[in-house]
PDB file of C-alpha atoms and ligand atoms in Angstrom:
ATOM      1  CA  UNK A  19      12.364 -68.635  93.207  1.00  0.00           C
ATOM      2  CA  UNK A  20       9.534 -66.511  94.332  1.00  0.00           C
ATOM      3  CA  UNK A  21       8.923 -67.999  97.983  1.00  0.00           C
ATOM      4  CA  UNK A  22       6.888 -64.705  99.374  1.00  0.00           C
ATOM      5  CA  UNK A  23       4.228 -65.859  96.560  1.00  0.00           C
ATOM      6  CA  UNK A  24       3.751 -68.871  98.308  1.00  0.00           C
ATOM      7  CA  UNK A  25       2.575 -67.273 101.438  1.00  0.00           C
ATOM      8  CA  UNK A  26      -0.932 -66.729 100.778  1.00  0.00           C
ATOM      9  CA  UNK A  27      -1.554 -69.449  99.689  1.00  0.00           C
ATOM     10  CA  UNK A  28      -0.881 -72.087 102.696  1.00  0.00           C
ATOM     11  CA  UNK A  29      -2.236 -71.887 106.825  1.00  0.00           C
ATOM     12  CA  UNK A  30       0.978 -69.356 108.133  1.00  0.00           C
ATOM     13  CA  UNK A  31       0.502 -71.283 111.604  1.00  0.00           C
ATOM     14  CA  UNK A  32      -2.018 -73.514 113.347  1.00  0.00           C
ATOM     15  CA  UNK A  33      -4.776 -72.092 114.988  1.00  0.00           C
ATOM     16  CA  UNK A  34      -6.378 -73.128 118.423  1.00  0.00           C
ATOM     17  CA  UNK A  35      -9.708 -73.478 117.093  1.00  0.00           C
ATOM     18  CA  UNK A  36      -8.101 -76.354 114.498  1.00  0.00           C
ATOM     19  CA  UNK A  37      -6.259 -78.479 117.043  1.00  0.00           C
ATOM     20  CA  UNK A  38      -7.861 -81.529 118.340  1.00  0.00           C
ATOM     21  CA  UNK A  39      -7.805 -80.903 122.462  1.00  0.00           C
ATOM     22  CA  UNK A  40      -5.738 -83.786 123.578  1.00  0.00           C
ATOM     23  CA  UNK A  41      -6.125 -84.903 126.773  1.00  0.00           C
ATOM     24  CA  UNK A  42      -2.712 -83.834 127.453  1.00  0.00           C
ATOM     25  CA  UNK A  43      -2.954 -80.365 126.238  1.00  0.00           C
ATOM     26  CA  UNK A  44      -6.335 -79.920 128.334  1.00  0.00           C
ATOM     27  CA  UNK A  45      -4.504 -81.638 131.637  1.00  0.00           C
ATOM     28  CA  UNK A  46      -1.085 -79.138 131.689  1.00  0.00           C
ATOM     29  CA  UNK A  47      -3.752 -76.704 130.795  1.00  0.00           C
ATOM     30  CA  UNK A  48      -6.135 -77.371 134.255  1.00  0.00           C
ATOM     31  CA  UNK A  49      -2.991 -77.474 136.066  1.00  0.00           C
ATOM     32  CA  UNK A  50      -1.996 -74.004 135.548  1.00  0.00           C
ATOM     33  CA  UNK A  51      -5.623 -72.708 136.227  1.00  0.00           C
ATOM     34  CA  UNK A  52      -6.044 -74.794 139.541  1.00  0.00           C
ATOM     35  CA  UNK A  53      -2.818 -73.520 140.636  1.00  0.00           C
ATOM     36  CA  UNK A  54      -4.125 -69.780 140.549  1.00  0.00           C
ATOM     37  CA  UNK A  55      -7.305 -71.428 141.335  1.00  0.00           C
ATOM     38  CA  UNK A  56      -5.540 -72.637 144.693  1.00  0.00           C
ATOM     39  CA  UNK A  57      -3.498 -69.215 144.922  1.00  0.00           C
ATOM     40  CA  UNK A  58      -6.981 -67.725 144.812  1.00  0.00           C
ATOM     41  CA  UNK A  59      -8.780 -69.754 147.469  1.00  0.00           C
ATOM     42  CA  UNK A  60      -5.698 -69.350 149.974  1.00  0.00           C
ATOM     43  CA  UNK A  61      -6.932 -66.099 150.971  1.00  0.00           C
ATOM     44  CA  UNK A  62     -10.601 -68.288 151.827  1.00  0.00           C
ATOM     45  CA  UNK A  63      -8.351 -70.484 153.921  1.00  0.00           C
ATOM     46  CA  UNK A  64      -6.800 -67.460 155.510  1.00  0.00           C
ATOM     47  CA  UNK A  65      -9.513 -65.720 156.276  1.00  0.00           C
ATOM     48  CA  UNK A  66     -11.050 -68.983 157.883  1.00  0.00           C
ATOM     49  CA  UNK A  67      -8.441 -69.459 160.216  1.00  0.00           C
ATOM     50  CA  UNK A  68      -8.442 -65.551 161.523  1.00  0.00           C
ATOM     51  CA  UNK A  69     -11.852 -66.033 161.693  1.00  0.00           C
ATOM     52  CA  UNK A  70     -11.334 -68.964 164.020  1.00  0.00           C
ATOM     53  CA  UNK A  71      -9.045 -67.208 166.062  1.00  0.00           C
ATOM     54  CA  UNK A  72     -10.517 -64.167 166.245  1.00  0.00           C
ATOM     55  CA  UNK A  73     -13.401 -65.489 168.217  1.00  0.00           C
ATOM     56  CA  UNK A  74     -16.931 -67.022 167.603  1.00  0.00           C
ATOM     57  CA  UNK A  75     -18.569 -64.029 166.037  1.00  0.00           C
ATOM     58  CA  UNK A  76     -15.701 -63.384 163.597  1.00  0.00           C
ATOM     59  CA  UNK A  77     -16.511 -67.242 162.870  1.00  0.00           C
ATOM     60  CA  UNK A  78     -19.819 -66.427 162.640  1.00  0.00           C
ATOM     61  CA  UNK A  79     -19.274 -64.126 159.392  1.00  0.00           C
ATOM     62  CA  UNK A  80     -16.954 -66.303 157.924  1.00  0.00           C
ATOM     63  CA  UNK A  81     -19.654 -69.347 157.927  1.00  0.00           C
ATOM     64  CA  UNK A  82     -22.730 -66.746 156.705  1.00  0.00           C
ATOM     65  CA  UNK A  83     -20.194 -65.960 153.900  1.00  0.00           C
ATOM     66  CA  UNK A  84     -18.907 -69.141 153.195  1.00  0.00           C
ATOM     67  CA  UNK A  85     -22.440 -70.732 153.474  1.00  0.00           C
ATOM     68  CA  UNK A  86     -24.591 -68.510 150.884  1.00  0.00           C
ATOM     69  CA  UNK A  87     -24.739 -69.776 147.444  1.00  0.00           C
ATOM     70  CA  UNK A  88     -21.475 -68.095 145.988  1.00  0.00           C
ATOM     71  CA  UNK A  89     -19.951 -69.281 148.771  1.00  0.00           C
ATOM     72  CA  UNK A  90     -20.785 -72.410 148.439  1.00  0.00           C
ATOM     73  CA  UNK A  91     -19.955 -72.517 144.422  1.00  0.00           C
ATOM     74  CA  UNK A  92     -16.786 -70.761 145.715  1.00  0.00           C
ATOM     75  CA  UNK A  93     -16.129 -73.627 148.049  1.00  0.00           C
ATOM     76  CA  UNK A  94     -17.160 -76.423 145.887  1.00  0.00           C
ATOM     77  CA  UNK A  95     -14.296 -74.957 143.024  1.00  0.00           C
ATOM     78  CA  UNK A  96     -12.122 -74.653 145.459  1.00  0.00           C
ATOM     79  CA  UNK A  97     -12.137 -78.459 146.506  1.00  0.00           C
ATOM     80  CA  UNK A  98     -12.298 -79.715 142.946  1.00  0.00           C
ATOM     81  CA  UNK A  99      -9.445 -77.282 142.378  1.00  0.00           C
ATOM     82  CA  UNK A 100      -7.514 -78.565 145.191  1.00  0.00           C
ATOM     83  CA  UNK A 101      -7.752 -82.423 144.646  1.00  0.00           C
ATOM     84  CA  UNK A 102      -7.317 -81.910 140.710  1.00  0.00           C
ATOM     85  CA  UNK A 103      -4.160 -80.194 140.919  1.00  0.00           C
ATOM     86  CA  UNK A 104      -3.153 -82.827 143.815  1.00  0.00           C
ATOM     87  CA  UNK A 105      -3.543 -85.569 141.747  1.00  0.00           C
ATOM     88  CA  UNK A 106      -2.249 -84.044 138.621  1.00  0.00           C
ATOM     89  CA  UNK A 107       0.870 -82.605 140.756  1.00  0.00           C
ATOM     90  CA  UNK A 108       1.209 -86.162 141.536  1.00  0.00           C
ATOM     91  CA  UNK A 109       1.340 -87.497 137.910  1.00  0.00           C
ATOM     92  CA  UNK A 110       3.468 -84.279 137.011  1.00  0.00           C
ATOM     93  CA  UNK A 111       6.101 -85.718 139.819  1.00  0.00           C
ATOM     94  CA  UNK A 112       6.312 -89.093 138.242  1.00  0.00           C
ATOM     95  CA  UNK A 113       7.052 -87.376 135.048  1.00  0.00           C
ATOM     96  CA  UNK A 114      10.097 -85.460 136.835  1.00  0.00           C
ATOM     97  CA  UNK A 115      11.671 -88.861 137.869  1.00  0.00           C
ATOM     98  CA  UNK A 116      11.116 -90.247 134.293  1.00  0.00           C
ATOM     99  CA  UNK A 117       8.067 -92.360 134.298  1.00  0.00           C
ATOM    100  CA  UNK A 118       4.750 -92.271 132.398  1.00  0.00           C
ATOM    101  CA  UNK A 119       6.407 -90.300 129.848  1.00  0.00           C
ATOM    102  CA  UNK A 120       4.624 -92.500 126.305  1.00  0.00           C
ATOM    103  CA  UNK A 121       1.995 -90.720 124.652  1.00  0.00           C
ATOM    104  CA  UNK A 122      -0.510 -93.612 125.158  1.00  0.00           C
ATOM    105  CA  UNK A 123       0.250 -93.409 129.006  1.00  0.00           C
ATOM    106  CA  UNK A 124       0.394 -89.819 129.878  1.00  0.00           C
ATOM    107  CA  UNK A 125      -3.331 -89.851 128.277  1.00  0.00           C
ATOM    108  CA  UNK A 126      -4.459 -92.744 130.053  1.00  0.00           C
ATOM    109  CA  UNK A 127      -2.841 -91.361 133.636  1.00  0.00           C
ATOM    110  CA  UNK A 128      -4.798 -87.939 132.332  1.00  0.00           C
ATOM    111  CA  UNK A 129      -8.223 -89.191 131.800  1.00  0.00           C
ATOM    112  CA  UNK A 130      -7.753 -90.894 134.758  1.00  0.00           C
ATOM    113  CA  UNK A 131      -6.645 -87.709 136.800  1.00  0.00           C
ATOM    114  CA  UNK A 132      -9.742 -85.908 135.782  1.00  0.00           C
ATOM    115  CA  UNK A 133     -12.171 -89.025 136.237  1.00  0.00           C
ATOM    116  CA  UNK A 134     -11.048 -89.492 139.688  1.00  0.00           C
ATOM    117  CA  UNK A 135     -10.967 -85.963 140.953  1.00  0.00           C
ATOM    118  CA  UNK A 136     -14.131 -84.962 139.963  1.00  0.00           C
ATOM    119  CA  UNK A 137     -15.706 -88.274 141.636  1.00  0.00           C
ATOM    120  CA  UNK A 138     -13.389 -87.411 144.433  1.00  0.00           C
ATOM    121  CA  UNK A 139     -15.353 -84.156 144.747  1.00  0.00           C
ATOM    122  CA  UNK A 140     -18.692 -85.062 143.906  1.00  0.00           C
ATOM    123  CA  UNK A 141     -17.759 -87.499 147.229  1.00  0.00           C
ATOM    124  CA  UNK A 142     -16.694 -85.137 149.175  1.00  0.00           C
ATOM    125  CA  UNK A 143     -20.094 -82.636 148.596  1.00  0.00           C
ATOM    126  CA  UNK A 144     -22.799 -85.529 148.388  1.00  0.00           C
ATOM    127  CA  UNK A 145     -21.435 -87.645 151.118  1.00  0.00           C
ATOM    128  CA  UNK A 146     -19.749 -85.363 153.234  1.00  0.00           C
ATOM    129  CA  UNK A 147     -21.772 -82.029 153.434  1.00  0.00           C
ATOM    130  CA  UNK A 148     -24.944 -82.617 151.787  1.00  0.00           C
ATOM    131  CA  UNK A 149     -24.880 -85.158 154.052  1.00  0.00           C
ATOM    132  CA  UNK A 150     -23.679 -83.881 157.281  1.00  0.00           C
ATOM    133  CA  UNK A 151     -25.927 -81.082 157.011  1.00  0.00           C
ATOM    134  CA  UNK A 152     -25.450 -78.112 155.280  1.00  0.00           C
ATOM    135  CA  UNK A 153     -21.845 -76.768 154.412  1.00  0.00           C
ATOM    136  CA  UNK A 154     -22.061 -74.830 157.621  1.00  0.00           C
TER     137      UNK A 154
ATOM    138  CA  UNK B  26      31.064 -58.145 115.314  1.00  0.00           C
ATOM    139  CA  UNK B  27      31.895 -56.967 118.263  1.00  0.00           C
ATOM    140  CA  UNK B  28      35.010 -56.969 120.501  1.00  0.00           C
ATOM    141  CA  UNK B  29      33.096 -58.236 123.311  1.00  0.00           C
ATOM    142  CA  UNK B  30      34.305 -61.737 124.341  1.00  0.00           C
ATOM    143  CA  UNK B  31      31.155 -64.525 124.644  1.00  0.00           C
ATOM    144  CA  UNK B  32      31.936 -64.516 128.601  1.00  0.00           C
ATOM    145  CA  UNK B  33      31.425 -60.528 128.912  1.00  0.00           C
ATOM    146  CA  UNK B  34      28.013 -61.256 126.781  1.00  0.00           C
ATOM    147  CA  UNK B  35      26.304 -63.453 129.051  1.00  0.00           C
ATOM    148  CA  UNK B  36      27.326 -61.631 132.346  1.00  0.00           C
ATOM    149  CA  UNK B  37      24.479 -60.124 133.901  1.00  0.00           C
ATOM    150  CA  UNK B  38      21.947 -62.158 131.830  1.00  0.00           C
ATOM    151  CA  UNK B  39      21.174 -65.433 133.307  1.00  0.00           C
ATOM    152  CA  UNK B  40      21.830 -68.549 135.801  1.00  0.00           C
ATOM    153  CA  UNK B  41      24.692 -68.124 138.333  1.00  0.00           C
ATOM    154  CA  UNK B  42      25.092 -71.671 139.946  1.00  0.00           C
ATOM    155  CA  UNK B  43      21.590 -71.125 140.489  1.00  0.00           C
ATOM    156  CA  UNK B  44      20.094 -72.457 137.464  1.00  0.00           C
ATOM    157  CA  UNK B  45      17.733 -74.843 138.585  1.00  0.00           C
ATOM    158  CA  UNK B  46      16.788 -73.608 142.125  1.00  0.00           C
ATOM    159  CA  UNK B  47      13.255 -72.435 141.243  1.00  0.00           C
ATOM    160  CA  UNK B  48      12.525 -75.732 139.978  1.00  0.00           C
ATOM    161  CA  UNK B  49      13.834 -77.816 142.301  1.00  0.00           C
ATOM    162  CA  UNK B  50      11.788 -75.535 145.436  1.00  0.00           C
ATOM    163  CA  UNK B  51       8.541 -76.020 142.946  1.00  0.00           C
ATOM    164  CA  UNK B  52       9.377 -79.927 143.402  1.00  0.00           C
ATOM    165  CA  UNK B  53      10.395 -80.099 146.862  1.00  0.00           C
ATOM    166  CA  UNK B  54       7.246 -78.609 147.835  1.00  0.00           C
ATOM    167  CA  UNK B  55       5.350 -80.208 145.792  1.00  0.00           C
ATOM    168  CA  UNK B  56       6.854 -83.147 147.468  1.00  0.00           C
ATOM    169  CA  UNK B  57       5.973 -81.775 150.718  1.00  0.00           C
ATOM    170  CA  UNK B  58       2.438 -80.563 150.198  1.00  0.00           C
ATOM    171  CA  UNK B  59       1.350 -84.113 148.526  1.00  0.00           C
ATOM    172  CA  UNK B  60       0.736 -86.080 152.485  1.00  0.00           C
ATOM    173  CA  UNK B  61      -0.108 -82.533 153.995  1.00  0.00           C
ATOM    174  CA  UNK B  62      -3.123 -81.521 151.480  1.00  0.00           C
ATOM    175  CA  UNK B  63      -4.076 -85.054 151.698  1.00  0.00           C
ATOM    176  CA  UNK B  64      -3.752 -84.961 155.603  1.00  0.00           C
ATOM    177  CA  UNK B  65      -5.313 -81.590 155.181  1.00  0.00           C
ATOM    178  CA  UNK B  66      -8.456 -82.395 153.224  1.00  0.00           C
ATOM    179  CA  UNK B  67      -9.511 -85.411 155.150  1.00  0.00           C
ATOM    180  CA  UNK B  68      -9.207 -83.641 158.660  1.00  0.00           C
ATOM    181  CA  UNK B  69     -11.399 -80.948 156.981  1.00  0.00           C
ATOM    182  CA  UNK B  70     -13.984 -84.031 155.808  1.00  0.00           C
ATOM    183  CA  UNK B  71     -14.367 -85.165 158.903  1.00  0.00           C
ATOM    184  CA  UNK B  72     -14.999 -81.600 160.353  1.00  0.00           C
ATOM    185  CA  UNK B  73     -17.580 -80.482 157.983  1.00  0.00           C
ATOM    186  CA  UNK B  74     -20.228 -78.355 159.991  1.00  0.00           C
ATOM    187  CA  UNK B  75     -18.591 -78.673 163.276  1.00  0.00           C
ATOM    188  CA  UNK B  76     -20.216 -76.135 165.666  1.00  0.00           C
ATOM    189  CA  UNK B  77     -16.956 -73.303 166.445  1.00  0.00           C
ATOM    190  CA  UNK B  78     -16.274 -74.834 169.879  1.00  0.00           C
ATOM    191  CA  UNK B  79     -14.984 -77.445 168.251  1.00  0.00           C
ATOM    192  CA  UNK B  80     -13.297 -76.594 165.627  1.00  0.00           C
ATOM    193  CA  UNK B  81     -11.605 -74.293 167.736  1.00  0.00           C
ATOM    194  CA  UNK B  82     -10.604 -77.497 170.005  1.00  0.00           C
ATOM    195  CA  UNK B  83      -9.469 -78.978 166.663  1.00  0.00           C
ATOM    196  CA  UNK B  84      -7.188 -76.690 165.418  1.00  0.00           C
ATOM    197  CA  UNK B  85      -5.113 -76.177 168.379  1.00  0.00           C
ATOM    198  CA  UNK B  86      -4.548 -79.383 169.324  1.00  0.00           C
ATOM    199  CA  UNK B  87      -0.397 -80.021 168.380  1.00  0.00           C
ATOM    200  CA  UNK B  88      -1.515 -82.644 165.878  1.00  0.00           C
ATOM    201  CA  UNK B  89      -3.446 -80.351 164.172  1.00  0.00           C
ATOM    202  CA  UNK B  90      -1.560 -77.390 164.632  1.00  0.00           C
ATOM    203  CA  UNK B  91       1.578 -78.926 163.631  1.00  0.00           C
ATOM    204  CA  UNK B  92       1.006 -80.370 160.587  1.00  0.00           C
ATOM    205  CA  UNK B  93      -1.078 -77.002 159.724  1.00  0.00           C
ATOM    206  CA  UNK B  94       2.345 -75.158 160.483  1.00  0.00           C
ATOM    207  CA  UNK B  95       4.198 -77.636 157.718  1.00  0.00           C
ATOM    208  CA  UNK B  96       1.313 -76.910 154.972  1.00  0.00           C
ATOM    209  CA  UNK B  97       1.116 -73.054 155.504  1.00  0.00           C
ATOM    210  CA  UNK B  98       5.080 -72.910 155.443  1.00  0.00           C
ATOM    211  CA  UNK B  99       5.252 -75.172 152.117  1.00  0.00           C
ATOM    212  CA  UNK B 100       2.195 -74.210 150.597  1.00  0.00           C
ATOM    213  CA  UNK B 101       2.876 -70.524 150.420  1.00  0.00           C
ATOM    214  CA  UNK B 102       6.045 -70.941 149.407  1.00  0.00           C
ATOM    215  CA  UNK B 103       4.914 -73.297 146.534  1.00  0.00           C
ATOM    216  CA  UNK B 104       2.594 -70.922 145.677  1.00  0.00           C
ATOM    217  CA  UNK B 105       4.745 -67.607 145.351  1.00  0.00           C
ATOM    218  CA  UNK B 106       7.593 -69.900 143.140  1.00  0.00           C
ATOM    219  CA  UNK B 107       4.202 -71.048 141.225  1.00  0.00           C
ATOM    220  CA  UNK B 108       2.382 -67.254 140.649  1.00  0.00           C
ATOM    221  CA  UNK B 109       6.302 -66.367 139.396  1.00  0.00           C
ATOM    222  CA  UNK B 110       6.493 -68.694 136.458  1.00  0.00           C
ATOM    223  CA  UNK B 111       2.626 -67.567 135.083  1.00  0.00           C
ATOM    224  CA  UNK B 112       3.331 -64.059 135.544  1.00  0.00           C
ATOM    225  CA  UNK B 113       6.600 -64.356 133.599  1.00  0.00           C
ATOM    226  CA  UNK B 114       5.134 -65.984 131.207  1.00  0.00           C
ATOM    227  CA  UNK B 115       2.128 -63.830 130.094  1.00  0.00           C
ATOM    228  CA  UNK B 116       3.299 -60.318 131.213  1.00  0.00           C
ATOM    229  CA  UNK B 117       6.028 -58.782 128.693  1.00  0.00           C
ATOM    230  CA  UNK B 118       5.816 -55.175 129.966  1.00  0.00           C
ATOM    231  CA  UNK B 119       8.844 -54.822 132.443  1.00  0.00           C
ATOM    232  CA  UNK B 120       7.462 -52.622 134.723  1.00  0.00           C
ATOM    233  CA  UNK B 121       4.410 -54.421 135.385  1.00  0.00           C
ATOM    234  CA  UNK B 122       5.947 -57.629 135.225  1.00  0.00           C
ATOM    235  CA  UNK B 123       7.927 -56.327 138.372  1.00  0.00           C
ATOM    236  CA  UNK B 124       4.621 -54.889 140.404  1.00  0.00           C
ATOM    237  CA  UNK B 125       3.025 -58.206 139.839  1.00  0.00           C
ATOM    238  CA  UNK B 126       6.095 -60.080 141.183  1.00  0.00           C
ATOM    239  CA  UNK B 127       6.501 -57.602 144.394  1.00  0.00           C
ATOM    240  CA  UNK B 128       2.879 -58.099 144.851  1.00  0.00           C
ATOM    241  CA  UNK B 129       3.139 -61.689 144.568  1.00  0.00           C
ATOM    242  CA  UNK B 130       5.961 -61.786 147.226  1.00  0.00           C
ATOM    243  CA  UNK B 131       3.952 -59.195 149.030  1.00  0.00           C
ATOM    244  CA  UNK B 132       0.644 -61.471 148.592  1.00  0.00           C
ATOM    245  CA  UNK B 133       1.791 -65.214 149.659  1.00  0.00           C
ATOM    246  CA  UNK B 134       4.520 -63.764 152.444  1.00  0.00           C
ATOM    247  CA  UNK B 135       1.765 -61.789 153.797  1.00  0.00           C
ATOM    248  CA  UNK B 136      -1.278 -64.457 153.684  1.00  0.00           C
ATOM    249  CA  UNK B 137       1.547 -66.748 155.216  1.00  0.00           C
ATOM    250  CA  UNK B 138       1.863 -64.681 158.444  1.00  0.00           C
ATOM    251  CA  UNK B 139      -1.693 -64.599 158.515  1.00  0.00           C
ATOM    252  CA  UNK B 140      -2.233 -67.995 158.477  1.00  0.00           C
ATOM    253  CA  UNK B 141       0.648 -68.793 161.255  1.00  0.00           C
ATOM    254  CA  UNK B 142      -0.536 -66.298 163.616  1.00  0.00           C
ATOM    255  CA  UNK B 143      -3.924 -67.453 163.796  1.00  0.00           C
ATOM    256  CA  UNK B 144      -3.084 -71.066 164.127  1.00  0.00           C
ATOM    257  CA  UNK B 145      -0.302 -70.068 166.960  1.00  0.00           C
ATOM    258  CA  UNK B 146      -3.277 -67.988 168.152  1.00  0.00           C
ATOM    259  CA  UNK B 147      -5.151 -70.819 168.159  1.00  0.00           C
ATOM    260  CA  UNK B 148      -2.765 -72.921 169.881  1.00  0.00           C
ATOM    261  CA  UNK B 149      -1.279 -70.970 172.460  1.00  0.00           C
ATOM    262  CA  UNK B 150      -4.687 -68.780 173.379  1.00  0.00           C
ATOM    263  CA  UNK B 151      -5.915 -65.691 174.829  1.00  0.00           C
TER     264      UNK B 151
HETATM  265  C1  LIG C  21      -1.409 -80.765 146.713  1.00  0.00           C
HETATM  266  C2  LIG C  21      -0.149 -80.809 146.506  1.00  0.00           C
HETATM  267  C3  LIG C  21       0.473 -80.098 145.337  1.00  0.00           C
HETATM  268  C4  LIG C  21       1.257 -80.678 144.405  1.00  0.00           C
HETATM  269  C5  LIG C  21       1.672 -82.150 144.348  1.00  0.00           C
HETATM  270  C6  LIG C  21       1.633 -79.647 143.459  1.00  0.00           C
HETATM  271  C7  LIG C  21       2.455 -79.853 142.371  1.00  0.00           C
HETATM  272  C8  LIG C  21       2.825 -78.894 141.470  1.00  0.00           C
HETATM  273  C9  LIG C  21       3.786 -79.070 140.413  1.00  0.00           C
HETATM  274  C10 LIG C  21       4.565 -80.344 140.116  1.00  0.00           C
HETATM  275  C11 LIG C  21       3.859 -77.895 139.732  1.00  0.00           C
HETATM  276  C12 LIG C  21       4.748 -77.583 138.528  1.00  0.00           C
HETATM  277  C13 LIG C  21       3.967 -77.772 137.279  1.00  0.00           C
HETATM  278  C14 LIG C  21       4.762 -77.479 136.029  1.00  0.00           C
HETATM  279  O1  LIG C  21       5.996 -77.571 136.046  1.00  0.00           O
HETATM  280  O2  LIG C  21       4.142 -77.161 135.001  1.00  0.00           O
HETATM  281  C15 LIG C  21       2.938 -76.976 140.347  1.00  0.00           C
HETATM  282  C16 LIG C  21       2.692 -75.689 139.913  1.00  0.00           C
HETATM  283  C17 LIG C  21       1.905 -74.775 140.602  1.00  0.00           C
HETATM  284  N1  LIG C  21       1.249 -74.963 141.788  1.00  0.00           N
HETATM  285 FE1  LIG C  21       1.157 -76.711 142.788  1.00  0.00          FE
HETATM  286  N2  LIG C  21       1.063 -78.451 143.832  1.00  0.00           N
HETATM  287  C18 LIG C  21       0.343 -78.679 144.983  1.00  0.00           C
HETATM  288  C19 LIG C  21      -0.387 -77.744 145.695  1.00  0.00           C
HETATM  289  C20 LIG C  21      -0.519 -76.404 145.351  1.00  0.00           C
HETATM  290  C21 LIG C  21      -1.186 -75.409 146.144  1.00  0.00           C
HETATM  291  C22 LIG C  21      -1.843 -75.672 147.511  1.00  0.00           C
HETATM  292  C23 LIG C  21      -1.101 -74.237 145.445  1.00  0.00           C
HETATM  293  C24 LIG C  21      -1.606 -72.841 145.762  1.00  0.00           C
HETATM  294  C25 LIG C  21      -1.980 -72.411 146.927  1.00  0.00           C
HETATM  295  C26 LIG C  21      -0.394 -74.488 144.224  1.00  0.00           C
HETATM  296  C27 LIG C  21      -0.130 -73.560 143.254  1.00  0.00           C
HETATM  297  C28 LIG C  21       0.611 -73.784 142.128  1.00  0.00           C
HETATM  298  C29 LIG C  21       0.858 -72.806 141.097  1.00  0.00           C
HETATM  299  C30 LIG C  21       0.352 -71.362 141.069  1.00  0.00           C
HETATM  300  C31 LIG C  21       1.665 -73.438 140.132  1.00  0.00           C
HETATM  301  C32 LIG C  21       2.202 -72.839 138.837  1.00  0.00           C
HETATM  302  C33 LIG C  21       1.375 -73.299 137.688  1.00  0.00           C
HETATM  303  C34 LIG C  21       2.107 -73.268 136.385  1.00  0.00           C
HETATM  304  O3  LIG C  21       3.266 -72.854 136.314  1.00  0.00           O
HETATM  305  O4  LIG C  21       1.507 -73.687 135.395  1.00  0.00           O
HETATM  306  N3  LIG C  21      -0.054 -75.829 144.202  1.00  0.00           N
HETATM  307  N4  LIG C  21       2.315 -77.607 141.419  1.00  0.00           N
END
């Protein structure tokens, strides 16, 4: 039997770029990212709250910063990345008590996860500060 | 073969009765931070470009300062037992493997004291 001949001649493991993306492997994927994302954006909230007690023109910087156009992108990840990996945590938690574990439903509950947190965010930036003036 | 017996093998290399106790903080404050993040984000909504008098007001009130308290403790922890697992994962060398983790300690533990001074600040004044 000559196995090492047969070697070259069939894929020696799957590649990345072959799978599919299901929506499962894309969900546990998101999770992991919005978790740093979150680890990241903790030192925003930090600084925030020094900023608040430190006095009004500590706050001051903080809101210049915060309101410029990176810090607004910054901000607007930062929410996404918070609700996604809220809601997601949430469907991870069911999992740890035994539900929603069938293929068909931990797709569904991951569509859903990403439908709803990104209209959870657009909500909170169209209604709430595009429309309360700002992002101040 | 060796004249090691399988206990003398294992000693030294893994779980001591505390096998699952990173998982189960993860989940516990995951629990935890599921009605304070809520609680969190919809305070923040409905304080979107408050001038700083009043967000000042705000924060120090017990109701907000409280419940603040609760999501810095949980949070940070959550977050130093959740910046463990990745950097276990993906970093093989041992030496940096253990920088990353004291800075990770270093990183949420100090962010956390941060975070509860100001608010106590915040609360208590001056
Ligand atoms: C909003 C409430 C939250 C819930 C319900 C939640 C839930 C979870 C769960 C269940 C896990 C474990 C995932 C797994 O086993 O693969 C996890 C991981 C993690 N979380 Fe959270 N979390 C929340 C908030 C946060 C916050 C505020 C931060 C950071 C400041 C954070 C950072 C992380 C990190 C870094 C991980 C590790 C990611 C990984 O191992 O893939 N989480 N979270």
């Amino acid at each position: 039997m000559s196995e090492s001949n047969q070697k070259a001649t069939r894929p020696l493991s799957p590649h990345l770029q072959i799978y599919r993306w299901p929506v499962t492997m894309i969900t546990s994927i998101t999770h992991r990212a919005t978790g740093v994302g979150n680890y990241i954006g903790t030192f925003f909230l930090a600084w925030w709250l020094l900023a608040a007690a430190m006095g009004q023109k500590a706050y001051e910087t903080f809101q210049a910063v915060a309101g410029s156009p990176i810090g607004l992108i910054v901000l607007f990840g930062y929410t996404w990345s918070l609700i996604y990996h809220l809601c997601n945590g949430v469907r991870h938690l069911t999992w740890d008590v035994g539900a929603g574990f069938k293929n068909a439903t931990a797709e569904t509950t991951g569509a859903f996860v990403i439908i709803i947190s990104l209209a959870l965010t657009l909500f909170v930036w169209v209604v709430g500060v595009a429309g309360m003036g700002g992002g101040q | 073969m060796s004249i090691q017996t399988p206990l003398n093998k294992v000693r030294g290399l893994g779980s001591a009765q505390e096998g699952v106790g990173h998982f189960w903080h993860q989940r516990v404050t995951a629990v935890a931070l599921v009605p304070l993040v809520l609680w969190f984000l919809v305070s923040l909504y409905h304080h979107i470009g408050d001038p700083y008098q009043e967000v000042v007001e705000w924060l120090g009130k017990p109701t907000t300062a409280i419940p603040l308290l609760f999501l810095i403790l949980a949070g940070f922890y959550h977050m130093k037992l959740g910046m463990q697992v990745v950097v276990e994962d993906y970093v093989q060398k041992d030496s940096s493997k253990i920088i990353l983790l004291l800075l990770n300690n270093l990183v949420a533990i100090g962010l956390g004291v941060v975070c509860v001074y100001a608010v106590l600040k915040l609360s208590f004044g001056v």
